[in-house]
Amino acid sequence: MDTTHSPATPPIPPQPELLGPWLKGFPPLQAPLPLSALAAQGWRALGPEMPMPLALLRREALAHNIAWMQRFAAQRGLSLAPHGKTTMSPQLFRRQLDAGAWGLSFANVQQLRIGVQAGGVRRALIANQLLGEAELGLLAELLRQTPGLRVASFVDSPAQCQLLQAWQARQGPGAPALELLLELGSEGGRCGVRDAESALALARQVRAAPGLRLVGLAFYEGLGARGEDEADRAWMAGWTQRAHALLAACEAEDLFELAEGQELLISAGGSALFDLVCGALRPRSRHRWRGLLRSGCYITHDHGLYKRLVDVAAPRIAAEGLSEAGEPGLQGALEVWCQVLSCPEPGLALLGAGRRDLSYDQGMPTPIGWAPLGQLQFGPAPAGWRIAAMNDQHAYLRWDAQDPAIAVPAVGDRVGLGISHPCTTFDKWNWLPIVEGEDYRIVDAVLTHF
């Protein structure tokens, strides 16, 4: 199919950004209003006008995390291309870009489209393999419509290379070149070439293909992260050796190809082992390389999986001496608040939030806050509280009913839950208010587009 004369893609999302009672968590009796008018309403997250459950972002923690990771990368001579799939929020994309991110990463061209048209993205990685006619056509149209847009995606097989080359040939003269990063993989892992010989052969194939341009290397190390210092160091040492050896072999045969004034790209995941990844992204080379961390979860961090992994990394980061002693690291910025619906037996309360509202793929949420019915401020949740299970709309809050030291919730109380793995909480909400202060005043919001 020839897409050289396809119609312009419509803008996303419609403007202005509108909030209203069709959104889960929005006050159900309030009239719709533009996002820019939200702060003037004077609402508080635990106020009577806000329905439960409610996912929210803490402004101070959000700003801290964005600045912290940007500074972390810059101190080590690297750049950020945060993974947009974590939040799919143009408002958060713009905050990351305004803080100095090189660009954004996405999993597919549909996500890229949101980033380009609504988030102002002009440099991007598609951290995945492109194959489909529809996706390739949309990518070509975005490149034509958007001056200065640079997009590189991943390649990991001769079959994919042949499909891309055939698609390019059908476009005719003037079709934009497809920039590709050669993706390395690991045995039993996700996508990526498994061995050096096959990777070098694929690099040669891309170099010889008209309309395709090999502009660097990429890998995803996250599936091997264990949160054990010695094992994680060994895991990343292996990745670094493989990446640098392949890079040197490709350079020896002049297999990389760049437009004038551009730089080669080397990228890794970096959400879990971002400190150990850094060495792999600083190769010794005769070319100019830009190391790109694709970390996405840092923007809100969490109270589960990533907290555990980053707690292990914290002593390593401190030992580098690049930050001030005692400087706080990443902070949990994403919370989901819900009501106690029922206390049907000792040691059990049913909360009004479940799998439709909260991540559960990487562990149960953690009770972090408690506000008795009618109070607008909250205190910490008792240490003995835990979420034992979840259904679609319910969470099972349990505690030791024989321990008199553990406070007991009452029907109507509000409980704040910290999540594990932010990606699969964001995709359950179309909007999230941003709060500040001890009374969680709502001062802004973000919209998501999954």
Coordinates of C-alpha atoms in Angstrom, one line a residue:
M1 CA 0.0 0.0 0.0
D2 CA 1.4 3.4 -1.0
T3 CA 1.0 5.8 2.0
T4 CA 2.9 8.7 0.5
H5 CA -0.3 10.7 0.0
S6 CA -2.2 9.6 3.1
P7 CA -4.4 12.2 4.8
A8 CA -3.0 14.2 7.7
T9 CA -3.4 12.4 11.1
P10 CA -5.9 14.2 13.4
P11 CA -4.7 15.9 16.5
I12 CA -4.7 14.0 19.8
P13 CA -6.2 14.7 22.3
P14 CA -9.0 17.2 21.5
Q15 CA -8.4 20.6 23.0
P16 CA -9.0 22.0 25.5
E17 CA -8.2 19.3 28.1
L18 CA -11.5 18.7 29.7
L19 CA -12.3 17.0 33.0
G20 CA -15.8 15.8 34.0
P21 CA -18.0 13.3 35.8
W22 CA -17.4 10.7 33.1
L23 CA -14.0 10.1 34.7
K24 CA -13.5 7.7 37.5
G25 CA -12.6 9.6 40.6
F26 CA -14.0 13.0 39.4
P27 CA -16.7 14.6 41.7
P28 CA -19.9 13.1 40.2
L29 CA -22.1 16.1 40.8
Q30 CA -19.7 18.7 39.5
A31 CA -20.0 20.3 36.0
P32 CA -17.2 19.6 33.5
L33 CA -14.3 22.0 33.6
P34 CA -11.0 22.6 31.8
L35 CA -7.9 21.2 33.5
S36 CA -6.6 24.7 33.9
A37 CA -9.5 25.6 36.2
L38 CA -9.1 22.6 38.5
A39 CA -6.8 24.3 41.1
A40 CA -9.3 27.1 41.7
Q41 CA -12.0 24.7 42.9
G42 CA -10.3 24.3 46.3
W43 CA -11.0 20.5 46.4
R44 CA -9.1 18.2 48.8
A45 CA -8.4 14.6 48.0
L46 CA -10.0 13.5 51.3
G47 CA -12.8 16.1 51.1
P48 CA -16.5 15.1 50.9
E49 CA -16.8 16.1 47.2
M50 CA -14.2 13.5 46.0
P51 CA -15.5 9.9 45.4
M52 CA -13.5 6.9 46.3
P53 CA -11.4 5.1 45.1
L54 CA -9.1 7.9 43.9
A55 CA -5.6 7.6 42.4
L56 CA -3.5 10.7 43.0
L57 CA 0.0 12.1 42.6
R58 CA 2.0 13.9 45.3
R59 CA 3.3 17.1 43.7
E60 CA 6.5 17.4 45.8
A61 CA 7.5 13.8 45.3
L62 CA 6.8 14.0 41.6
A63 CA 8.9 17.1 41.1
H64 CA 11.7 15.6 43.3
N65 CA 11.8 12.4 41.2
I66 CA 11.9 14.2 37.9
A67 CA 14.8 16.4 39.0
W68 CA 16.6 13.6 40.8
M69 CA 16.8 11.3 37.8
Q70 CA 17.7 14.1 35.4
R71 CA 20.6 15.1 37.7
F72 CA 21.6 11.5 38.2
A73 CA 22.0 11.0 34.4
A74 CA 23.7 14.3 33.8
Q75 CA 26.3 13.7 36.5
R76 CA 27.3 10.5 34.7
G77 CA 27.4 11.9 31.2
L78 CA 24.1 10.3 30.1
S79 CA 20.7 11.4 28.9
L80 CA 17.2 10.3 29.6
A81 CA 14.6 9.0 27.2
P82 CA 12.0 8.1 29.8
H83 CA 9.6 5.3 28.8
G84 CA 6.2 7.0 28.1
K85 CA 4.3 3.8 28.4
T86 CA 4.6 4.1 32.2
T87 CA 2.2 7.0 32.4
M88 CA 0.9 7.8 28.8
S89 CA 0.3 11.3 30.1
P90 CA 1.2 14.3 27.9
Q91 CA 1.3 16.6 30.9
L92 CA 4.0 14.3 32.5
F93 CA 5.8 14.0 29.2
R94 CA 6.1 17.8 29.1
R95 CA 7.4 18.0 32.7
Q96 CA 10.1 15.4 31.8
L97 CA 11.1 17.3 28.6
D98 CA 11.1 20.6 30.4
A99 CA 13.5 19.2 33.0
G100 CA 16.0 18.3 30.3
A101 CA 15.1 14.8 29.0
W102 CA 16.6 14.1 25.5
G103 CA 13.3 12.7 24.4
L104 CA 10.8 9.9 25.2
S105 CA 10.6 6.2 24.6
F106 CA 7.5 4.4 23.5
A107 CA 6.4 0.8 22.8
N108 CA 4.6 1.5 19.6
V109 CA 3.8 4.2 17.0
Q110 CA 0.3 4.8 18.5
Q111 CA 2.0 5.8 21.8
L112 CA 4.5 7.9 19.8
R113 CA 1.6 9.7 18.2
I114 CA 0.3 10.9 21.5
G115 CA 3.7 12.0 22.6
V116 CA 4.4 14.0 19.4
Q117 CA 0.9 15.6 19.0
A118 CA 0.0 16.2 22.6
G119 CA 3.3 16.1 24.5
G120 CA 5.7 18.0 22.3
V121 CA 8.1 15.1 21.8
R122 CA 10.6 15.7 19.0
R123 CA 13.1 12.9 19.7
A124 CA 12.0 9.4 20.5
L125 CA 12.9 5.7 20.7
I126 CA 10.4 3.0 19.9
A127 CA 11.8 0.4 22.2
N128 CA 10.3 -2.4 20.2
Q129 CA 10.2 -4.1 16.7
L130 CA 8.1 -2.4 14.0
L131 CA 6.5 -4.7 11.4
G132 CA 2.9 -3.8 10.6
E133 CA 1.8 -1.8 7.6
A134 CA -0.4 0.4 9.6
E135 CA 2.2 1.3 12.2
L136 CA 4.9 2.0 9.6
G137 CA 2.5 4.1 7.6
L138 CA 1.6 6.2 10.7
L139 CA 5.3 6.6 11.5
A140 CA 6.1 7.8 8.0
E141 CA 3.2 10.3 8.2
L142 CA 4.4 11.6 11.6
L143 CA 7.9 12.1 10.2
R144 CA 6.5 14.0 7.2
Q145 CA 4.2 16.2 9.3
T146 CA 6.6 17.0 12.1
P147 CA 9.7 19.1 11.3
G148 CA 12.7 18.0 13.3
L149 CA 11.2 14.7 14.5
R150 CA 13.7 12.0 15.0
V151 CA 12.6 8.4 15.7
A152 CA 14.7 5.3 16.1
S153 CA 13.2 1.8 16.6
F154 CA 14.7 -1.7 17.3
V155 CA 15.7 -4.5 14.9
D156 CA 16.6 -8.0 16.0
S157 CA 16.1 -10.4 13.0
P158 CA 16.7 -10.9 9.3
A159 CA 13.0 -11.5 8.8
Q160 CA 12.1 -8.1 10.3
C161 CA 14.8 -6.4 8.3
Q162 CA 13.4 -7.9 5.1
L163 CA 9.9 -6.8 5.9
L164 CA 11.1 -3.3 6.6
Q165 CA 13.1 -3.2 3.4
A166 CA 10.1 -4.4 1.4
W167 CA 7.8 -1.8 3.0
Q168 CA 10.3 1.0 2.2
A169 CA 10.6 -0.2 -1.4
R170 CA 6.8 0.2 -1.8
Q171 CA 6.9 3.8 -0.6
G172 CA 8.8 5.1 -3.6
P173 CA 11.3 8.0 -3.8
G174 CA 11.4 10.5 -1.0
A175 CA 10.2 8.1 1.8
P176 CA 12.0 9.0 5.1
A177 CA 14.7 6.6 6.1
L178 CA 14.0 4.3 9.0
E179 CA 16.6 4.6 11.8
L180 CA 17.2 1.4 13.7
L181 CA 19.0 0.3 16.8
L182 CA 20.4 -3.3 16.8
E183 CA 18.8 -4.9 19.9
L184 CA 20.7 -7.4 21.9
G185 CA 18.8 -10.1 23.9
S186 CA 19.5 -12.7 26.5
E187 CA 18.7 -16.4 26.5
G188 CA 15.1 -17.0 27.7
G189 CA 14.5 -13.2 27.8
R190 CA 12.5 -10.9 25.6
C191 CA 13.3 -9.7 22.1
G192 CA 16.9 -9.2 20.9
V193 CA 19.6 -11.1 19.0
R194 CA 21.0 -13.8 21.3
D195 CA 24.6 -14.2 20.0
A196 CA 27.3 -11.9 18.7
E197 CA 27.7 -13.7 15.3
S198 CA 24.0 -13.3 14.5
A199 CA 24.0 -9.7 15.6
L200 CA 27.0 -8.8 13.4
A201 CA 25.4 -10.5 10.4
L202 CA 22.1 -8.6 11.0
A203 CA 24.1 -5.3 11.3
R204 CA 25.6 -6.0 7.8
Q205 CA 22.1 -6.8 6.4
V206 CA 20.7 -3.4 7.7
R207 CA 23.8 -1.5 6.4
A208 CA 23.2 -2.9 2.9
A209 CA 19.5 -2.2 2.8
P210 CA 18.3 1.0 1.1
G211 CA 16.1 3.1 3.2
L212 CA 17.3 1.6 6.5
R213 CA 19.9 3.2 8.7
L214 CA 21.7 1.5 11.6
V215 CA 22.3 4.2 14.2
G216 CA 23.2 2.3 17.4
L217 CA 22.6 -0.5 19.9
A218 CA 20.0 -1.2 22.6
F219 CA 19.2 -3.8 25.2
Y220 CA 16.8 -4.5 28.1
E221 CA 18.4 -5.8 31.2
G222 CA 15.5 -5.5 33.6
L223 CA 14.2 -9.1 33.5
G224 CA 17.5 -10.3 35.1
A225 CA 17.4 -7.8 38.0
R226 CA 17.2 -9.7 41.3
G227 CA 17.8 -7.0 43.9
E228 CA 20.9 -8.8 45.1
D229 CA 24.0 -6.7 44.8
E230 CA 26.6 -9.3 43.8
A231 CA 24.2 -11.0 41.3
D232 CA 23.1 -7.7 39.7
R233 CA 26.7 -6.5 39.3
A234 CA 27.7 -9.8 37.5
W235 CA 24.5 -9.6 35.3
M236 CA 25.3 -6.1 34.2
A237 CA 29.0 -6.8 33.7
G238 CA 28.0 -9.4 31.1
W239 CA 25.7 -7.0 29.3
T240 CA 28.4 -4.3 29.2
Q241 CA 31.0 -6.7 27.7
R242 CA 28.6 -7.9 25.1
A243 CA 27.4 -4.5 24.1
H244 CA 30.9 -3.0 23.8
A245 CA 32.3 -6.0 21.9
L246 CA 29.5 -5.8 19.3
L247 CA 29.9 -2.0 19.1
A248 CA 33.6 -2.4 18.3
A249 CA 32.9 -5.1 15.7
C250 CA 30.3 -2.9 14.0
E251 CA 32.6 0.1 14.0
A252 CA 35.4 -2.0 12.5
E253 CA 33.3 -2.7 9.5
D254 CA 31.8 0.8 9.3
L255 CA 28.2 -0.6 9.7
F256 CA 26.7 2.5 11.5
E257 CA 25.2 5.2 9.3
L258 CA 24.2 8.7 10.3
A259 CA 22.9 11.8 8.8
E260 CA 25.2 14.8 9.0
G261 CA 25.5 16.3 12.5
Q262 CA 23.7 13.4 14.3
E263 CA 25.1 11.1 16.9
L264 CA 25.0 7.3 17.5
L265 CA 22.7 6.0 20.2
I266 CA 23.2 3.3 22.8
S267 CA 20.3 2.6 25.1
A268 CA 19.2 0.4 28.0
G269 CA 16.1 0.0 30.2
G270 CA 17.4 1.3 33.5
S271 CA 14.4 1.4 35.7
A272 CA 15.7 -1.2 38.2
L273 CA 19.5 -1.2 37.8
F274 CA 20.0 2.4 36.5
D275 CA 23.3 2.8 38.3
L276 CA 24.8 -0.4 37.0
V277 CA 23.7 0.3 33.5
C278 CA 25.7 3.5 33.2
G279 CA 29.0 1.9 32.4
A280 CA 27.5 0.1 29.4
L281 CA 26.2 3.4 28.0
R282 CA 29.6 5.1 27.9
P283 CA 31.6 3.1 25.3
R284 CA 35.1 3.9 24.1
S285 CA 34.7 4.8 20.5
R286 CA 36.0 7.0 17.7
H287 CA 32.4 8.1 17.1
R288 CA 30.2 10.4 19.2
W289 CA 27.7 8.3 21.2
R290 CA 24.7 9.4 23.3
G291 CA 23.9 7.0 26.1
L292 CA 20.1 6.9 26.8
L293 CA 18.4 5.5 29.9
R294 CA 14.9 4.5 29.2
S295 CA 13.8 4.5 32.8
G296 CA 10.1 5.1 33.1
C297 CA 9.0 4.1 36.6
Y298 CA 11.3 6.6 38.4
I299 CA 8.8 9.4 37.8
T300 CA 6.5 8.1 40.5
H301 CA 8.6 5.3 41.9
D302 CA 6.5 2.9 44.1
H303 CA 6.2 1.3 47.5
G304 CA 6.9 -2.3 46.4
L305 CA 9.0 -3.7 43.6
Y306 CA 11.0 -0.7 42.6
K307 CA 11.4 0.5 46.2
R308 CA 13.0 -2.9 47.0
L309 CA 15.4 -2.8 44.0
V310 CA 16.4 0.9 44.5
D311 CA 17.0 0.4 48.2
V312 CA 19.6 -2.2 47.2
A313 CA 21.2 0.3 44.7
A314 CA 21.3 3.2 47.2
P315 CA 24.6 2.2 48.9
R316 CA 26.2 1.8 45.5
I317 CA 25.0 5.2 44.4
A318 CA 26.2 6.9 47.6
A319 CA 29.6 5.3 47.2
E320 CA 30.0 7.1 43.9
G321 CA 30.2 10.4 45.8
L322 CA 28.3 12.4 43.1
S323 CA 25.5 13.5 45.3
E324 CA 25.4 15.2 48.7
A325 CA 25.4 13.0 51.7
G326 CA 21.9 12.5 53.0
E327 CA 20.2 13.6 49.8
P328 CA 16.9 11.7 49.6
G329 CA 16.5 9.3 46.7
L330 CA 13.4 8.4 44.7
Q331 CA 10.1 8.8 46.5
G332 CA 6.7 7.1 46.1
A333 CA 4.5 9.7 44.4
L334 CA 1.5 7.6 43.3
E335 CA -1.1 6.6 45.8
V336 CA -4.7 5.1 45.6
W337 CA -7.1 6.1 48.4
C338 CA -10.2 4.1 49.2
Q339 CA -12.9 3.6 51.8
V340 CA -13.4 0.8 54.3
L341 CA -16.7 -0.8 53.1
S342 CA -17.1 -3.5 55.7
C343 CA -15.5 -5.1 58.8
P344 CA -17.3 -8.5 58.7
E345 CA -15.0 -10.4 61.1
P346 CA -12.1 -9.7 63.5
G347 CA -8.9 -9.0 61.7
L348 CA -10.5 -8.2 58.3
A349 CA -11.7 -5.1 56.5
L350 CA -12.9 -4.9 52.9
L351 CA -11.7 -1.8 51.0
G352 CA -13.4 -0.3 48.1
A353 CA -10.6 -0.7 45.6
G354 CA -9.3 -3.7 43.7
R355 CA -7.7 -5.0 40.5
R356 CA -9.6 -2.5 38.4
D357 CA -7.9 0.3 40.3
L358 CA -4.5 -0.9 41.5
S359 CA -1.4 -2.8 40.3
Y360 CA -1.2 -6.4 41.4
D361 CA 1.1 -8.0 38.8
Q362 CA 4.2 -7.3 40.9
G363 CA 2.8 -7.7 44.4
M364 CA 0.0 -6.5 46.5
P365 CA -0.3 -2.8 47.5
T366 CA 0.9 -1.5 50.8
P367 CA -1.2 0.4 53.3
I368 CA 0.6 3.7 53.9
G369 CA -2.1 6.1 55.2
W370 CA -5.2 6.2 57.3
A371 CA -7.8 8.9 57.7
P372 CA -10.8 8.3 60.0
L373 CA -14.2 9.2 58.6
G374 CA -14.7 13.0 58.4
Q375 CA -11.1 13.9 58.8
L376 CA -9.4 15.9 56.0
Q377 CA -5.8 14.9 57.1
F378 CA -4.3 11.5 57.6
G379 CA -1.7 9.7 59.6
P380 CA 0.4 6.7 58.8
A381 CA -1.3 3.3 58.5
P382 CA -0.5 0.9 61.4
A383 CA 2.5 -1.3 60.8
G384 CA 0.5 -4.5 61.2
W385 CA -1.9 -3.8 58.3
R386 CA -1.4 -5.6 55.1
I387 CA -3.3 -6.3 51.9
A388 CA -3.7 -10.1 51.6
A389 CA -5.7 -10.3 48.4
M390 CA -7.8 -8.4 45.8
N391 CA -10.9 -9.0 43.7
D392 CA -12.0 -6.7 40.9
Q393 CA -13.4 -4.1 43.2
H394 CA -12.3 -5.1 46.7
A395 CA -9.0 -5.3 48.7
Y396 CA -8.7 -7.5 51.8
L397 CA -7.1 -5.6 54.6
R398 CA -5.9 -7.9 57.3
W399 CA -4.2 -7.6 60.7
D400 CA -3.6 -9.7 63.8
A401 CA -6.9 -9.4 65.7
Q402 CA -5.2 -10.9 68.8
D403 CA -2.7 -8.0 69.0
P404 CA -4.3 -5.1 71.0
A405 CA -1.5 -2.8 69.9
I406 CA -2.7 -2.7 66.3
A407 CA -5.4 -0.1 65.6
V408 CA -8.6 -1.3 64.0
P409 CA -10.2 0.6 61.1
A410 CA -13.9 1.5 61.1
V411 CA -16.5 1.5 58.3
G412 CA -16.2 4.7 56.3
D413 CA -12.5 5.3 57.2
R414 CA -10.2 6.1 54.2
V415 CA -7.0 4.0 53.6
G416 CA -4.2 5.1 51.4
L417 CA -2.4 2.4 49.4
G418 CA 1.1 2.6 48.0
I419 CA 1.5 0.5 44.8
S420 CA 4.0 -1.9 43.4
H421 CA 4.8 -1.3 39.7
P422 CA 3.3 2.0 38.7
C423 CA 2.8 1.1 35.0
T424 CA -0.2 -1.1 35.7
T425 CA -1.9 1.4 38.0
F426 CA -1.7 4.3 35.6
D427 CA -3.5 2.4 32.9
K428 CA -6.5 2.0 35.1
W429 CA -7.1 5.8 35.4
N430 CA -8.0 8.4 32.8
W431 CA -7.0 11.2 35.1
L432 CA -5.1 11.6 38.3
P433 CA -5.2 14.8 40.5
I434 CA -2.0 16.2 41.7
V435 CA -2.0 17.1 45.4
E436 CA 0.2 19.1 47.8
G437 CA 0.4 19.9 51.5
E438 CA -0.7 17.9 54.5
D439 CA -4.3 18.2 53.6
Y440 CA -3.8 17.0 50.0
R441 CA -5.1 20.0 48.3
I442 CA -5.8 19.4 44.6
V443 CA -3.6 21.8 42.6
D444 CA -3.4 20.2 39.2
A445 CA -4.0 17.0 37.3
V446 CA -2.8 14.8 34.5
L447 CA -4.7 12.9 31.8
T448 CA -3.7 9.5 30.5
H449 CA -4.2 8.1 27.0
F450 CA -3.9 4.3 26.9

